[in-house]
Every structure is written in structure tokens, then in C-alpha cells.
XYZ file of C-alpha atoms in Angstrom:
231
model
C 6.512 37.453 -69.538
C 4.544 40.598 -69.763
C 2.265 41.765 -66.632
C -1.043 41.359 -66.872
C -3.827 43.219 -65.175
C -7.375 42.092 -65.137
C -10.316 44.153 -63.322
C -12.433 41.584 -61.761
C -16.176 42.093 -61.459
C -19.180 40.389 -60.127
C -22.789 39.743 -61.446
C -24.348 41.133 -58.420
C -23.184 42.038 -54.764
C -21.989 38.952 -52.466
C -21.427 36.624 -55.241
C -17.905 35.930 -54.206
C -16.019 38.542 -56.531
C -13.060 38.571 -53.371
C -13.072 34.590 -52.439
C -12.500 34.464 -56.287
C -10.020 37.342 -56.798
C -7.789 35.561 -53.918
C -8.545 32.203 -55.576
C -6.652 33.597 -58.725
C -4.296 34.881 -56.460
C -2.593 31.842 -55.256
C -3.009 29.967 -58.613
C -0.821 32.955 -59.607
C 1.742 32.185 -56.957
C 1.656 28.371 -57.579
C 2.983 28.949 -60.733
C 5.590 31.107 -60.394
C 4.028 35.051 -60.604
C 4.427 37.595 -58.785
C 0.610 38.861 -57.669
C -0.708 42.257 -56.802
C -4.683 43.156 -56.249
C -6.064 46.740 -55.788
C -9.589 47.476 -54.343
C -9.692 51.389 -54.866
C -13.511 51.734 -53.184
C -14.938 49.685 -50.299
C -17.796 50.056 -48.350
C -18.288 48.364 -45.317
C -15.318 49.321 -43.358
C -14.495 48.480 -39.666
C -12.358 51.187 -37.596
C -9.541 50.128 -36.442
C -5.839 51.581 -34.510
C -4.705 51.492 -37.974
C -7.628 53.465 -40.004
C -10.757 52.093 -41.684
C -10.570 48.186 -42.876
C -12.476 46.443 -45.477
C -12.225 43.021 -44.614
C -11.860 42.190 -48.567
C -8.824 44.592 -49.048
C -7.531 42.549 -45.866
C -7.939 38.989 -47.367
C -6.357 40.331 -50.524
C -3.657 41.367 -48.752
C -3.603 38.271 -46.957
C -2.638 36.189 -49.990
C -1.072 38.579 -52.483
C 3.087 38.506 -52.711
C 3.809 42.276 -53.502
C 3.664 43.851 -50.161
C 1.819 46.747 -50.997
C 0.522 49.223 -47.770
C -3.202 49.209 -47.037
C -3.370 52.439 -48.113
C -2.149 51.607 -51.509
C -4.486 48.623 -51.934
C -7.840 50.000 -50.724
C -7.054 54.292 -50.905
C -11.343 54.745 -50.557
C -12.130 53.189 -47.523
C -16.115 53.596 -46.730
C -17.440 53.169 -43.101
C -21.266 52.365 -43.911
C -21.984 48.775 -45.700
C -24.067 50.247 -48.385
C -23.642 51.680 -52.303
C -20.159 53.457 -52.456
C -21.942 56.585 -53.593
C -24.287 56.653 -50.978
C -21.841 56.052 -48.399
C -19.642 58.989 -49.926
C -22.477 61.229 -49.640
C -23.229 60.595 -46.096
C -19.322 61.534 -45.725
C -19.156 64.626 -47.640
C -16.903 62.743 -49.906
C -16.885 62.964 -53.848
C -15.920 59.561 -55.905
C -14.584 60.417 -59.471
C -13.363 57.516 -61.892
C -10.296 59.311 -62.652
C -9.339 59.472 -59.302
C -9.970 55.625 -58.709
C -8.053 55.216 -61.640
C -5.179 57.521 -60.685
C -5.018 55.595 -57.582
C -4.538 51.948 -59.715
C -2.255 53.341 -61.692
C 0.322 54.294 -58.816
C 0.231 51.063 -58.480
C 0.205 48.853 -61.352
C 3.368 47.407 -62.694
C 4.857 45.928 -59.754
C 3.376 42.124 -60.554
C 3.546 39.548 -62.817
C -0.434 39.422 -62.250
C -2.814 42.046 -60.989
C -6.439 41.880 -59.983
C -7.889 45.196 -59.678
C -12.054 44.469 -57.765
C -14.817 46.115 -58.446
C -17.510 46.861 -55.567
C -21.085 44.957 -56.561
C -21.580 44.790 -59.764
C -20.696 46.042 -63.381
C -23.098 49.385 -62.825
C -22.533 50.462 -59.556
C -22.356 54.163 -59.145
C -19.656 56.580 -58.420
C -21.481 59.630 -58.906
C -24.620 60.686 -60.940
C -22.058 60.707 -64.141
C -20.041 57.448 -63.283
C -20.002 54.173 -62.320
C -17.112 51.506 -61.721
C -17.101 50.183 -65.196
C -15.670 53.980 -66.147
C -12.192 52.905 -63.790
C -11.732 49.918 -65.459
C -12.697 51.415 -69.290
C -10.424 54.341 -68.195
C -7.677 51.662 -66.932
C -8.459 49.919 -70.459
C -7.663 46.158 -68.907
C -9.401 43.002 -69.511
C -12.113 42.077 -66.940
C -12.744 38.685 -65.525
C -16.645 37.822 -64.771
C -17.503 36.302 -61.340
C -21.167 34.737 -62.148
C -22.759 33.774 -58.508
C -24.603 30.568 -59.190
C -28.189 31.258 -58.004
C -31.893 31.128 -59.607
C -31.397 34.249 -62.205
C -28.247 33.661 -62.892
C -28.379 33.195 -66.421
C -29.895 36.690 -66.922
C -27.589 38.615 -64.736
C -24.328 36.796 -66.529
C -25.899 37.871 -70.080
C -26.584 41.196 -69.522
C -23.390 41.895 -67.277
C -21.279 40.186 -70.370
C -23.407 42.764 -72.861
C -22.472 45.609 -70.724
C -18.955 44.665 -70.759
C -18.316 44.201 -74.503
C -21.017 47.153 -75.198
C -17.896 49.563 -72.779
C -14.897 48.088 -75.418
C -13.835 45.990 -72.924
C -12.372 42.578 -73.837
C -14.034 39.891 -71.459
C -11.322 37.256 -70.654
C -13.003 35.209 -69.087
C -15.361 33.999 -66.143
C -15.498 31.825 -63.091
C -19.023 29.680 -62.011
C -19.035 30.316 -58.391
C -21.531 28.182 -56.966
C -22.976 30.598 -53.808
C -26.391 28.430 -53.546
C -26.058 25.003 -51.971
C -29.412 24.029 -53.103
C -29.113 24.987 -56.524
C -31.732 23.089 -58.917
C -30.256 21.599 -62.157
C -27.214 23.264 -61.460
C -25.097 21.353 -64.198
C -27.918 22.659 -66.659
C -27.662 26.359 -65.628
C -23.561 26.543 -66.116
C -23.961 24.265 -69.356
C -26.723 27.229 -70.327
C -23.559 30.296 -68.578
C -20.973 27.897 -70.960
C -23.276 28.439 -74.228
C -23.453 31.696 -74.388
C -20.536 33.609 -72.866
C -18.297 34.383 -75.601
C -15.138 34.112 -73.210
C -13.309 30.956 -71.703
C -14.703 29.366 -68.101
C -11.794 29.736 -65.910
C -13.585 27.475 -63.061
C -16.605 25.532 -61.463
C -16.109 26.565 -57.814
C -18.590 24.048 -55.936
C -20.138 25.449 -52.712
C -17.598 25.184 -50.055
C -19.069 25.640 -46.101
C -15.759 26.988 -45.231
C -14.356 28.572 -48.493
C -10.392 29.657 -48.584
C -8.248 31.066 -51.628
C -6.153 27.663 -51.078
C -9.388 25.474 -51.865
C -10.809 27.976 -54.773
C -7.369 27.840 -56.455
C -7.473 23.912 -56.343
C -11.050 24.082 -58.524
C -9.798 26.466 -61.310
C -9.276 24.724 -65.111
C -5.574 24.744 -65.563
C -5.665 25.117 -69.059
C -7.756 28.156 -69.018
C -5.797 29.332 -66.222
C -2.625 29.265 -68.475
C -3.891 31.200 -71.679
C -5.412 33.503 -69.040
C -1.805 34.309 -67.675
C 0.083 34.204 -70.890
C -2.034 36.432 -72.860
């Protein structure tokens, strides 16, 4: 089987892109692969003995089989929880795509199946040039959609999936995550997402008070799963 690589982005910040991206981790595993995931910018980090920690680098780490260094997985870590750009600029640090994508490349290739997350959104900036859709156009990998499941939804997914295909980037496919637990006509809303994506659902992942990769895996569509690991 060949590896794949998929760069995994989100419709908005905190709509689960990382509960997700470990989700898809362990369906990996279950069946077989080998898994990998990269986060080359975080923001948000904790100091530690060890360095600077981004608690989503960690739970990728957590679940991933390839036991890649910290270093490897997260190589931008960002103290302040704010925009990666900002947060560079109050360090006196300069974000380049290239570099980013310098940084994936040293290590993609070592799984079956590699995630490579995003930070926020499709449009979040690097610099005044860039933003994080230029790693993964540069990278020139697939990219799977995380849609949080919220009032606006709908208009976030579209525009996010227009973005996408408008970069020459093939969308392969996207996950419902369902982030509000009072959602109104929530069936309606992903029946509405289902319509008018042009790429295969890979899940429905209900809302979950205490949410682990384990119980996210369980809720992908197997049969989407499969043409998403074969193809």
C-alpha cells in the first residue's frame, strides 16, 4: 500500500480539528497502518523541563505509532494562545510556509498514514504574504475538512470547501463533529453539509462530554474510512 498524507483542517478555531485528527489516528491503527501526525505551528504552549508543549502535539503523540520526538512533531512551538502570527511577532520570530513545509517534509514517509494539522482555520496567517493553506498547497496533499457543528455552520463548511478547491487542492473528505450539545435540527444542518460538499462524509461524531480518540474512531463510516486509506 502506498502512504498517504492528508493535511487536516478545521472550519474555525476549537472545532475539534485534534480530537478528530487522533480519531483517524487509531482507526488507522485498528486496521493495520502504521500512523504519523505533524503539527508544524502551535500556539498556546505550556513550559515545561522539556521545552514548550502544545497540549494537541501531546495528544497526537499520545496515540500515533511512529515514535517521532516532540521536536519533530510540533518544530514551532508558540507560548501565547493567540493567532500564530501574532504570537511570532511578540517573539521576534518570522513564520514562512516553506519553512513549515521543510519541517513536514523531514518527516513524511515514515507511515502508512499521516495527518499533518493545521492551526484554526483554512486562512490563518503566517505572515502578511502567507497563510497555512500555502504549507499544505506547497506539501501538495489532500486535506480532510473538520466542520464543527454549530449555528453557521453551513456557511463556514461552504466557503472553507471553496477555498480549498479554489488553492488546487483535492478535498478528500470531511468529518461532522458535533461541538454544540444543543444543536437545533441538527440532522437537517448535516443533511444540508451532505448536499453540498463535493467530497465523501467520513463521520457523524455526536457530542461526547468526555471525548477520546478511542470513542471518535468508533463513530467514523467504515466504508468511507476505507477508500479514504486506499486512495
Amino acid at each position: 500500500m502506498a502512504k498517504k498524507t492528508f493535511f487536516i483542517t478545521g472550519t474555525d478555531t476549537n472545532v475539534g480539528k485534534t480530537l478528530i485528527a487522533a480519531g483517524l489516528l487509531v482507526a488507522a491503527k485498528n486496521t493495520g497502518l502504521s500512523t504519523a501526525a505533524l503539527k508544524p505551528v502551535a500556539a498556546g504552549c505550556e513550559k515545561t523541563d522539556a521545552g514548550l508543549r502544545n497540549d494537541d502535539a501531546l495528544l497526537l503523540q499520545s496515540v500515533m505509532t511512529i515514535p517521532l520526538a516532540y521536536e519533530q512533531i510540533n518544530p514551532i512551538a508558540l507560548q501565547a494562545a493567540i493567532a500564530p502570527h501574532i504570537a511570532a511577532q511578540q517573539e521576534k520570530r518570522i513564520l514562512s510556509a516553506d519553512r513549515l513545509a521543510g519541517f513536514c517534509r523531514g518527516s513524511l514517509g515514515q507511515a502508512d498514514f499521516t495527518l499533518i494539522e493545521g492551526a484554526g482555520g483554512w486562512r490563518v496567517p503566517l505572515n502578511p504574504q502567507e497563510t497555512l493553506a500555502d504549507v499544505a498547497k506547497l506539501l501538495r496533499v489532500p486535506v480532510i475538512l473538520v466542520v464543527g457543528v454549530r449555528l453557521g455552520c453551513i456557511n463556514h463548511a461552504l466557503l472553507t470547501v471553496e477555498a480549498i478547491r479554489n488553492d488546487g487542492l483535492l478535498l478528500a473528505g470531511w468529518v461532522a463533529n458535533c461541538i454544540d450539545a444543543d444543536m437545533p435540527v441538527l440532522h437537517e444542518n448535516i443533511q444540508s453539509l451532505a448536499a453540498r460538499i463535493p467530497a465523501p462524509c467520513l463521520g457523524v461524531i455526536p457530542w461526547l462530554a468526555d471525548a477520546k480518540p478511542e470513542a471518535v474512531a468508533a463513530e467514523f463510516i467504515p466504508e468511507s474510512l476505507s477508500q479514504l486509506f486506499s486512495s
